[in-house]
Amino acid sequence: MGNLVAIVGRPNVGKSTLFNRLLGERYAIEDEKAGVTRDRIYGKTDWNGIQFSFIDTGGYVKESEDIFQQQIEHHVKIAVEEADIILFMVDFKDGYTPLDEDVAQLLRKMKKTTFLVVNKVDSPSDSFILGDFFKAGFEKIFPISALNGYGTGELLDELTKHLKHTSSYEIKSNLPRVAIVGKPNVGKSSLINVLLGEERSIVTPIPGTTRDAVHSIYNKYGHHFILIDTAGIRKKTKIKEDLEYYSMLRSIRAIEQADVCILVVDATMGITHQDLAILRIIEENKKGIIIAVNKWDLVEKDSRTINRFKEYVLYQIAPLYDIPIFFISALKKTRILQLVQAVSQVYHNLHQKIKTSELNRILLPFIELNPPPVYKGKRIKIKYAVQLPTPHIAFAFYCNLPQYIKEPYKKMLEKKLRESFSFTGCIIDLYFREK
């Protein structure tokens, strides 16, 4: 299971800026106005060969009257409880404030590994005047500038010393690992119970009944794999829990452990913002994807309903398109076997290795007929392609001017690969390298 790092602090100390800096992309909104980050945002990165995930949270304000701020407070508390390591962020220019102390009080209770990150330190000379921040009571203090990157390398070096290369939760098995994920109350537990043929997960109409990830063995009809369900009643904590947020964190944990993910969506609600957020996390982790549209028995249907709904789903999840979509009813046990068969097929697709000779026999004539567009008067020549020995599907194309290959051409090559080989349900990465 992956390592989870939460970035927390009061509003406007630069949490989203640090999040974007560490991930190398502008995922989170950055704004001078406090409280812009209301939703937590997830991202995955690695440092010194160790992979870990970040959760960016909104600014924490204790017992605020503002309804958005109250929700952020719930999110921060849950993120802190779920994380393996906490980055507690403060603002060097403001000094250590009473609002910072409110955050520190929360973190001290949690007894998690916590690094105090003093942001907006512009030069090494500023690092010598950090005395005000020692009153927070945290041993490790890191002066950084999230904006220009000063000090972030040292922070990551220390962070990775405390992260697990392999987690104690990791499943010691060669069986395929299949995660059942989705937002609360879409029928994940009902689907698990149908698959296993027993009441392994408590099923109620109350959203959020199921919490912790539970592993079960599925071995029926010639299919054998481990099911990861975000299920199992969790002990109540003292904090008020935002169930959608909790579900998202649990989904992250399950997705990172899995080979194939079944995203369960509610046919009566359609594709929601949270469905798409979970789908993006599956995509970012390069896992196999299957979409199960549950509660199909509750939808009024005619002869074209399935086709229309499938078109709607594909429109919502674009640019993804080569994804198996099944219309099921866990309650009525319809199309469950087809779903299981798809799991085995997607797992097989994920692990197939295409011989270099076969790959080039198909691709090179296609590339010759459809060469990359001339760029600034220069012709781009792709010499050959190979499949890379990565855990997910990836190909390298060797050519004379890789920097001039544009996104539309990459999409065309991906489409050709999908037409020529069976990669349904798989994320494909294409890399272009100079020969």
Short mmCIF file of C-alpha atoms in Angstrom, two decimals:
data_model
loop_
_atom_site.label_atom_id
_atom_site.label_comp_id
_atom_site.label_asym_id
_atom_site.label_seq_id
_atom_site.Cartn_x
_atom_site.Cartn_y
_atom_site.Cartn_z
CA MET A 1 0.00 0.00 0.00
CA GLY A 2 1.25 3.48 -0.79
CA ASN A 3 2.53 6.04 1.68
CA LEU A 4 0.11 8.91 2.31
CA VAL A 5 1.43 12.38 3.21
CA ALA A 6 -1.00 15.14 4.28
CA ILE A 7 -0.14 18.84 3.93
CA VAL A 8 -2.00 20.80 6.61
CA GLY A 9 -1.98 24.30 8.08
CA ARG A 10 -4.07 27.40 8.58
CA PRO A 11 -5.36 29.27 5.49
CA ASN A 12 -3.00 30.96 3.04
CA VAL A 13 0.37 29.58 4.17
CA GLY A 14 1.12 28.12 0.72
CA LYS A 15 -0.05 24.52 1.04
CA SER A 16 -1.32 24.31 -2.56
CA THR A 17 1.86 25.96 -3.86
CA LEU A 18 3.95 23.30 -2.10
CA PHE A 19 1.63 20.56 -3.34
CA ASN A 20 2.09 21.75 -6.94
CA ARG A 21 5.86 22.15 -6.48
CA LEU A 22 6.29 18.60 -5.14
CA LEU A 23 4.15 17.06 -7.88
CA GLY A 24 5.59 19.22 -10.66
CA GLU A 25 2.12 20.17 -11.93
CA ARG A 26 -0.50 22.79 -11.16
CA TYR A 27 -3.16 20.49 -9.70
CA ALA A 28 -4.33 22.71 -6.85
CA ILE A 29 -5.68 26.25 -7.21
CA GLU A 30 -3.25 28.83 -5.87
CA ASP A 31 -4.63 32.18 -4.77
CA GLU A 32 -3.69 34.94 -2.35
CA LYS A 33 -7.22 34.83 -0.99
CA ALA A 34 -7.51 32.55 2.05
CA GLY A 35 -9.70 29.47 1.80
CA VAL A 36 -9.50 28.87 -1.95
CA THR A 37 -8.71 25.16 -1.49
CA ARG A 38 -12.01 23.76 -0.21
CA ASP A 39 -11.60 20.26 -1.66
CA ARG A 40 -8.59 18.15 -0.81
CA ILE A 41 -6.63 17.12 -3.86
CA TYR A 42 -4.65 13.93 -4.40
CA GLY A 43 -1.39 13.47 -6.28
CA LYS A 44 1.28 10.78 -6.61
CA THR A 45 5.02 11.29 -6.94
CA ASP A 46 8.33 9.63 -6.07
CA TRP A 47 11.68 10.71 -4.64
CA ASN A 48 14.83 8.58 -4.49
CA GLY A 49 12.84 5.64 -5.87
CA ILE A 50 10.16 5.72 -3.16
CA GLN A 51 6.60 6.39 -4.29
CA PHE A 52 4.17 8.29 -2.11
CA SER A 53 0.92 10.22 -2.36
CA PHE A 54 0.04 13.71 -1.20
CA ILE A 55 -3.27 14.98 0.10
CA ASP A 56 -3.67 18.75 -0.13
CA THR A 57 -6.18 20.09 2.40
CA GLY A 58 -8.00 23.36 2.90
CA GLY A 59 -6.86 25.87 5.53
CA TYR A 60 -7.73 24.72 9.06
CA VAL A 61 -9.63 27.14 11.30
CA LYS A 62 -10.80 25.71 14.63
CA GLU A 63 -14.55 25.90 15.38
CA SER A 64 -15.34 28.42 12.64
CA GLU A 65 -18.93 29.61 12.12
CA ASP A 66 -18.48 29.49 8.32
CA ILE A 67 -20.11 26.36 6.86
CA PHE A 68 -17.36 25.85 4.26
CA GLN A 69 -14.73 26.29 6.95
CA GLN A 70 -16.48 23.71 9.14
CA GLN A 71 -16.33 21.21 6.27
CA ILE A 72 -12.64 21.96 5.72
CA GLU A 73 -12.05 21.36 9.45
CA HIS A 74 -13.67 17.91 9.11
CA HIS A 75 -11.54 17.14 6.04
CA VAL A 76 -8.30 18.17 7.73
CA LYS A 77 -9.01 16.00 10.76
CA ILE A 78 -9.75 12.97 8.59
CA ALA A 79 -6.69 13.55 6.39
CA VAL A 80 -4.49 13.79 9.48
CA GLU A 81 -5.95 10.60 10.92
CA GLU A 82 -5.47 8.68 7.65
CA ALA A 83 -1.99 9.97 6.71
CA ASP A 84 1.29 8.23 7.48
CA ILE A 85 3.22 11.53 7.72
CA ILE A 86 2.06 15.13 8.26
CA LEU A 87 3.64 18.25 6.77
CA PHE A 88 2.51 21.05 9.10
CA MET A 89 2.95 24.28 7.16
CA VAL A 90 3.38 27.77 8.60
CA ASP A 91 4.27 31.18 7.15
CA PHE A 92 7.75 32.58 7.98
CA LYS A 93 6.70 36.16 7.27
CA ASP A 94 3.69 36.01 9.65
CA GLY A 95 5.53 34.23 12.45
CA TYR A 96 3.91 31.63 14.70
CA THR A 97 0.29 32.69 15.12
CA PRO A 98 -2.58 31.58 17.42
CA LEU A 99 -4.20 29.90 14.37
CA ASP A 100 -0.99 27.90 13.88
CA GLU A 101 -1.17 26.84 17.53
CA ASP A 102 -4.73 25.55 16.94
CA VAL A 103 -3.37 23.30 14.17
CA ALA A 104 -0.43 22.24 16.36
CA GLN A 105 -2.81 21.20 19.14
CA LEU A 106 -4.71 18.96 16.74
CA LEU A 107 -1.48 17.38 15.42
CA ARG A 108 0.08 16.80 18.83
CA LYS A 109 -2.98 14.75 19.84
CA MET A 110 -2.61 12.54 16.76
CA LYS A 111 0.95 11.47 17.63
CA LYS A 112 1.88 11.08 13.94
CA THR A 113 5.31 11.74 12.43
CA THR A 114 5.07 15.49 11.77
CA PHE A 115 7.46 17.87 10.02
CA LEU A 116 7.07 21.59 10.65
CA VAL A 117 7.50 23.26 7.26
CA VAL A 118 8.24 27.00 7.47
CA ASN A 119 7.26 28.43 4.08
CA LYS A 120 8.24 31.71 2.38
CA VAL A 121 11.88 31.54 3.51
CA ASP A 122 13.58 33.16 0.54
CA SER A 123 17.27 32.63 1.39
CA PRO A 124 19.52 30.53 3.65
CA SER A 125 20.19 33.59 5.83
CA ASP A 126 16.49 33.59 6.86
CA SER A 127 16.89 30.02 8.11
CA PHE A 128 18.81 31.23 11.15
CA ILE A 129 15.85 33.16 12.59
CA LEU A 130 13.35 30.36 13.11
CA GLY A 131 13.33 30.50 16.92
CA ASP A 132 9.69 31.62 17.08
CA PHE A 133 8.56 28.33 15.51
CA PHE A 134 10.18 26.00 18.06
CA LYS A 135 7.31 26.75 20.45
CA ALA A 136 5.12 24.52 18.23
CA GLY A 137 6.89 21.58 19.86
CA PHE A 138 7.95 19.67 16.74
CA GLU A 139 11.51 18.42 16.50
CA LYS A 140 11.99 18.59 12.74
CA ILE A 141 11.73 22.09 11.22
CA PHE A 142 12.32 22.70 7.51
CA PRO A 143 12.69 26.21 6.08
CA ILE A 144 11.51 26.25 2.46
CA SER A 145 10.15 28.39 -0.34
CA ALA A 146 7.31 26.53 -2.06
CA LEU A 147 7.34 29.22 -4.74
CA ASN A 148 10.98 28.90 -5.87
CA GLY A 149 11.81 25.43 -4.52
CA TYR A 150 14.39 26.44 -1.91
CA GLY A 151 14.73 23.70 0.74
CA THR A 152 12.23 21.29 -0.82
CA GLY A 153 14.94 18.76 -1.76
CA GLU A 154 16.12 18.54 1.85
CA LEU A 155 12.51 18.16 2.98
CA LEU A 156 11.90 15.28 0.56
CA ASP A 157 15.21 13.61 1.52
CA GLU A 158 14.12 13.54 5.16
CA LEU A 159 10.53 12.61 4.28
CA THR A 160 11.58 9.51 2.34
CA LYS A 161 13.69 8.28 5.29
CA HIS A 162 10.44 7.91 7.23
CA LEU A 163 8.41 6.29 4.45
CA LYS A 164 8.01 2.58 3.91
CA HIS A 165 9.64 0.99 0.85
CA THR A 166 7.06 -1.78 1.18
CA SER A 167 4.09 -1.47 3.46
CA SER A 168 3.14 -4.03 6.08
CA TYR A 169 -0.30 -3.93 4.46
CA GLU A 170 1.01 -5.13 1.12
CA ILE A 171 -0.72 -8.29 -0.06
CA LYS A 172 1.70 -11.20 -0.30
CA SER A 173 0.13 -13.04 -3.19
CA ASN A 174 0.55 -13.49 -6.93
CA LEU A 175 -3.20 -13.40 -7.43
CA PRO A 176 -4.71 -10.44 -9.30
CA ARG A 177 -5.88 -7.72 -6.90
CA VAL A 178 -9.24 -6.16 -7.70
CA ALA A 179 -10.52 -3.04 -5.90
CA ILE A 180 -14.23 -2.23 -5.69
CA VAL A 181 -14.34 1.57 -5.44
CA GLY A 182 -16.89 4.34 -5.74
CA LYS A 183 -18.59 7.04 -3.75
CA PRO A 184 -20.80 6.14 -0.76
CA ASN A 185 -24.05 4.23 -1.23
CA VAL A 186 -23.61 3.14 -4.86
CA GLY A 187 -23.78 -0.56 -3.94
CA LYS A 188 -20.15 -1.57 -3.47
CA SER A 189 -20.91 -3.82 -0.50
CA SER A 190 -23.92 -5.38 -2.25
CA LEU A 191 -21.67 -6.21 -5.21
CA ILE A 192 -19.03 -7.75 -2.93
CA ASN A 193 -21.69 -9.86 -1.20
CA VAL A 194 -23.01 -11.10 -4.56
CA LEU A 195 -19.50 -11.98 -5.72
CA LEU A 196 -18.61 -13.82 -2.52
CA GLY A 197 -22.06 -15.33 -2.01
CA GLU A 198 -22.14 -14.32 1.64
CA GLU A 199 -22.82 -11.31 3.83
CA ARG A 200 -19.19 -10.24 4.21
CA SER A 201 -19.99 -6.51 4.24
CA ILE A 202 -22.79 -4.92 6.23
CA VAL A 203 -25.33 -3.47 3.80
CA THR A 204 -27.62 -0.60 4.83
CA PRO A 205 -29.19 2.27 2.90
CA ILE A 206 -27.14 4.71 5.02
CA PRO A 207 -24.28 6.24 2.97
CA GLY A 208 -20.86 5.52 4.43
CA THR A 209 -21.68 2.33 6.35
CA THR A 210 -18.53 0.70 4.99
CA ARG A 211 -15.15 2.13 5.86
CA ASP A 212 -11.90 0.12 6.03
CA ALA A 213 -10.36 -1.89 3.20
CA VAL A 214 -11.05 -5.61 3.55
CA HIS A 215 -9.43 -8.34 1.43
CA SER A 216 -11.37 -11.44 0.39
CA ILE A 217 -10.53 -14.32 -1.94
CA TYR A 218 -12.79 -14.83 -4.96
CA ASN A 219 -12.51 -18.30 -6.49
CA LYS A 220 -15.50 -19.23 -8.70
CA TYR A 221 -16.26 -20.16 -12.31
CA GLY A 222 -12.55 -20.54 -13.10
CA HIS A 223 -11.66 -17.03 -11.90
CA HIS A 224 -9.35 -16.56 -8.91
CA PHE A 225 -8.38 -13.17 -7.46
CA ILE A 226 -8.25 -11.01 -4.33
CA LEU A 227 -11.11 -8.55 -3.84
CA ILE A 228 -10.29 -5.31 -2.07
CA ASP A 229 -13.46 -3.78 -0.67
CA THR A 230 -13.49 -0.45 1.14
CA ALA A 231 -15.57 -2.22 3.74
CA GLY A 232 -15.68 -3.28 7.36
CA ILE A 233 -17.20 -1.20 10.12
CA ARG A 234 -14.65 1.13 11.64
CA LYS A 235 -14.63 2.20 15.28
CA LYS A 236 -16.26 5.56 15.77
CA THR A 237 -13.82 8.38 16.40
CA LYS A 238 -14.33 11.60 18.27
CA ILE A 239 -14.25 13.65 15.09
CA LYS A 240 -17.21 14.40 12.87
CA GLU A 241 -16.57 12.63 9.60
CA ASP A 242 -17.27 13.88 6.14
CA LEU A 243 -18.25 10.57 4.54
CA GLU A 244 -17.49 11.48 0.94
CA TYR A 245 -14.01 12.61 1.93
CA TYR A 246 -13.48 9.50 4.03
CA SER A 247 -14.64 7.37 1.10
CA MET A 248 -12.15 9.17 -1.17
CA LEU A 249 -9.22 8.45 1.17
CA ARG A 250 -10.23 4.81 1.47
CA SER A 251 -10.56 4.59 -2.31
CA ILE A 252 -7.02 5.93 -2.68
CA ARG A 253 -5.71 3.22 -0.35
CA ALA A 254 -7.60 0.49 -2.24
CA ILE A 255 -6.62 1.78 -5.69
CA GLU A 256 -2.93 1.88 -4.81
CA GLN A 257 -3.04 -1.79 -3.76
CA ALA A 258 -4.98 -3.02 -6.80
CA ASP A 259 -4.17 -4.26 -10.29
CA VAL A 260 -7.70 -3.73 -11.62
CA CYS A 261 -10.30 -1.30 -10.25
CA ILE A 262 -14.05 -1.66 -10.65
CA LEU A 263 -15.55 1.83 -10.36
CA VAL A 264 -19.16 1.37 -9.22
CA VAL A 265 -21.50 4.22 -10.18
CA ASP A 266 -25.19 4.68 -9.45
CA ALA A 267 -27.39 4.43 -12.58
CA THR A 268 -30.04 6.61 -10.96
CA MET A 269 -27.58 9.45 -10.33
CA GLY A 270 -25.36 9.28 -13.41
CA ILE A 271 -21.67 10.18 -13.43
CA THR A 272 -20.93 12.62 -10.60
CA HIS A 273 -17.97 14.87 -9.80
CA GLN A 274 -16.71 12.37 -7.21
CA ASP A 275 -16.97 9.46 -9.65
CA LEU A 276 -14.71 11.39 -12.03
CA ALA A 277 -12.31 12.26 -9.19
CA ILE A 278 -11.95 8.57 -8.29
CA LEU A 279 -11.53 7.69 -11.98
CA ARG A 280 -8.70 10.22 -12.25
CA ILE A 281 -6.94 8.59 -9.28
CA ILE A 282 -7.23 5.17 -10.95
CA GLU A 283 -5.82 6.66 -14.16
CA GLU A 284 -3.00 8.42 -12.33
CA ASN A 285 -2.01 5.13 -10.70
CA LYS A 286 -2.09 3.37 -14.12
CA LYS A 287 -4.47 0.67 -12.93
CA GLY A 288 -6.83 -1.41 -15.02
CA ILE A 289 -10.30 0.18 -15.20
CA ILE A 290 -13.81 -1.29 -15.41
CA ILE A 291 -16.97 0.76 -14.89
CA ALA A 292 -19.96 -1.00 -13.32
CA VAL A 293 -23.20 0.98 -13.61
CA ASN A 294 -25.16 -0.45 -10.68
CA LYS A 295 -28.89 -0.26 -9.82
CA TRP A 296 -29.72 -0.72 -13.52
CA ASP A 297 -32.94 -2.44 -12.44
CA LEU A 298 -34.21 0.96 -11.19
CA VAL A 299 -33.87 2.65 -14.60
CA GLU A 300 -36.83 2.80 -17.00
CA LYS A 301 -35.61 1.25 -20.23
CA ASP A 302 -36.39 0.88 -23.91
CA SER A 303 -34.38 -0.84 -26.66
CA ARG A 304 -31.88 2.05 -26.91
CA THR A 305 -31.39 2.90 -23.23
CA ILE A 306 -28.11 0.96 -22.77
CA ASN A 307 -26.55 2.46 -25.90
CA ARG A 308 -27.59 5.99 -24.91
CA PHE A 309 -26.28 5.56 -21.37
CA LYS A 310 -23.00 4.10 -22.63
CA GLU A 311 -22.55 7.10 -24.93
CA TYR A 312 -23.27 9.38 -21.97
CA VAL A 313 -20.68 7.59 -19.78
CA LEU A 314 -18.02 7.76 -22.52
CA TYR A 315 -18.74 11.47 -23.02
CA GLN A 316 -18.31 12.08 -19.28
CA ILE A 317 -15.05 10.13 -18.93
CA ALA A 318 -13.41 11.49 -22.12
CA PRO A 319 -10.61 11.42 -23.23
CA LEU A 320 -10.67 7.85 -21.84
CA TYR A 321 -12.63 5.66 -24.23
CA ASP A 322 -11.42 2.04 -24.38
CA ILE A 323 -12.98 1.13 -21.02
CA PRO A 324 -15.36 -1.81 -20.36
CA ILE A 325 -18.75 -0.58 -19.13
CA PHE A 326 -21.27 -3.00 -17.59
CA PHE A 327 -24.85 -2.32 -16.58
CA ILE A 328 -25.48 -4.44 -13.52
CA SER A 329 -27.83 -4.92 -10.63
CA ALA A 330 -26.15 -6.29 -7.51
CA LEU A 331 -29.64 -6.69 -6.04
CA LYS A 332 -30.98 -8.75 -8.98
CA LYS A 333 -27.56 -10.37 -9.67
CA THR A 334 -27.63 -9.40 -13.35
CA ARG A 335 -24.47 -9.37 -15.55
CA ILE A 336 -22.25 -10.22 -12.58
CA LEU A 337 -20.48 -13.10 -14.37
CA GLN A 338 -19.75 -10.83 -17.35
CA LEU A 339 -18.18 -8.36 -14.93
CA VAL A 340 -15.97 -11.11 -13.44
CA GLN A 341 -14.89 -12.25 -16.91
CA ALA A 342 -13.95 -8.66 -17.76
CA VAL A 343 -11.73 -8.49 -14.65
CA SER A 344 -9.71 -11.47 -15.88
CA GLN A 345 -9.50 -10.01 -19.40
CA VAL A 346 -8.32 -6.58 -18.24
CA TYR A 347 -5.74 -8.18 -15.93
CA HIS A 348 -4.48 -10.24 -18.88
CA ASN A 349 -4.36 -7.09 -21.04
CA LEU A 350 -2.31 -5.30 -18.37
CA HIS A 351 0.34 -8.02 -18.32
CA GLN A 352 0.75 -8.85 -21.98
CA LYS A 353 4.17 -8.34 -23.55
CA ILE A 354 4.30 -7.51 -27.25
CA LYS A 355 7.39 -8.72 -29.09
CA THR A 356 9.43 -5.89 -30.60
CA SER A 357 9.37 -7.57 -34.04
CA GLU A 358 5.56 -7.90 -33.96
CA LEU A 359 5.15 -4.33 -32.71
CA ASN A 360 7.26 -2.87 -35.51
CA ARG A 361 5.76 -5.14 -38.18
CA ILE A 362 2.41 -3.45 -37.47
CA LEU A 363 3.47 0.08 -36.53
CA LEU A 364 6.24 0.96 -39.00
CA PRO A 365 4.13 0.61 -42.18
CA PHE A 366 1.38 2.63 -40.47
CA ILE A 367 3.89 5.35 -39.46
CA GLU A 368 5.30 5.42 -43.01
CA LEU A 369 1.79 6.05 -44.37
CA ASN A 370 1.02 8.53 -41.58
CA PRO A 371 4.29 10.29 -40.68
CA PRO A 372 4.42 12.99 -37.98
CA PRO A 373 3.69 16.45 -39.37
CA VAL A 374 6.69 18.49 -40.51
CA TYR A 375 7.63 20.95 -37.76
CA LYS A 376 9.49 24.19 -38.56
CA GLY A 377 10.57 22.68 -41.86
CA LYS A 378 12.02 19.58 -40.18
CA ARG A 379 10.93 16.03 -40.93
CA ILE A 380 10.47 13.72 -37.96
CA LYS A 381 11.47 10.12 -38.58
CA ILE A 382 10.39 7.37 -36.17
CA LYS A 383 12.84 4.48 -36.51
CA TYR A 384 11.29 1.79 -34.29
CA ALA A 385 9.26 1.14 -31.13
CA VAL A 386 9.64 -1.14 -28.09
CA GLN A 387 7.43 -2.03 -25.15
CA LEU A 388 9.01 -0.89 -21.90
CA PRO A 389 9.45 -3.29 -18.93
CA THR A 390 7.22 -1.19 -16.66
CA PRO A 391 4.43 -2.40 -14.32
CA HIS A 392 1.87 -0.71 -16.60
CA ILE A 393 1.57 -0.60 -20.41
CA ALA A 394 4.16 1.77 -21.91
CA PHE A 395 5.97 2.05 -25.23
CA ALA A 396 9.06 3.97 -26.35
CA PHE A 397 9.34 5.34 -29.89
CA TYR A 398 12.86 6.15 -31.07
CA CYS A 399 13.13 9.05 -33.50
CA ASN A 400 15.38 11.92 -34.60
CA LEU A 401 13.39 14.86 -33.11
CA PRO A 402 11.24 13.57 -30.21
CA GLN A 403 10.57 17.07 -28.87
CA TYR A 404 8.47 17.90 -31.96
CA ILE A 405 5.98 15.03 -31.57
CA LYS A 406 2.67 16.64 -30.61
CA GLU A 407 -0.29 15.31 -28.61
CA PRO A 408 -2.66 14.61 -31.57
CA TYR A 409 -0.04 12.36 -33.17
CA LYS A 410 0.50 10.52 -29.88
CA LYS A 411 -3.26 9.93 -29.67
CA MET A 412 -3.27 8.54 -33.21
CA LEU A 413 -0.49 6.07 -32.35
CA GLU A 414 -2.29 5.04 -29.18
CA LYS A 415 -5.46 4.41 -31.20
CA LYS A 416 -3.48 2.21 -33.63
CA LEU A 417 -2.02 0.24 -30.72
CA ARG A 418 -5.49 -0.33 -29.27
CA GLU A 419 -6.84 -1.44 -32.67
CA SER A 420 -3.93 -3.86 -33.17
CA PHE A 421 -3.65 -5.35 -29.68
CA SER A 422 -6.02 -5.93 -26.77
CA PHE A 423 -5.48 -3.08 -24.31
CA THR A 424 -9.10 -2.52 -23.29
CA GLY A 425 -9.26 -1.24 -19.72
CA CYS A 426 -5.57 -0.26 -19.67
CA ILE A 427 -3.86 3.12 -19.47
CA ILE A 428 -1.16 3.39 -22.16
CA ASP A 429 1.86 5.69 -21.87
CA LEU A 430 3.90 6.63 -24.96
CA TYR A 431 7.44 8.00 -24.69
CA PHE A 432 9.47 9.49 -27.54
CA ARG A 433 13.25 9.27 -27.31
CA GLU A 434 16.13 10.37 -29.47
CA LYS A 435 17.80 7.51 -31.31
#
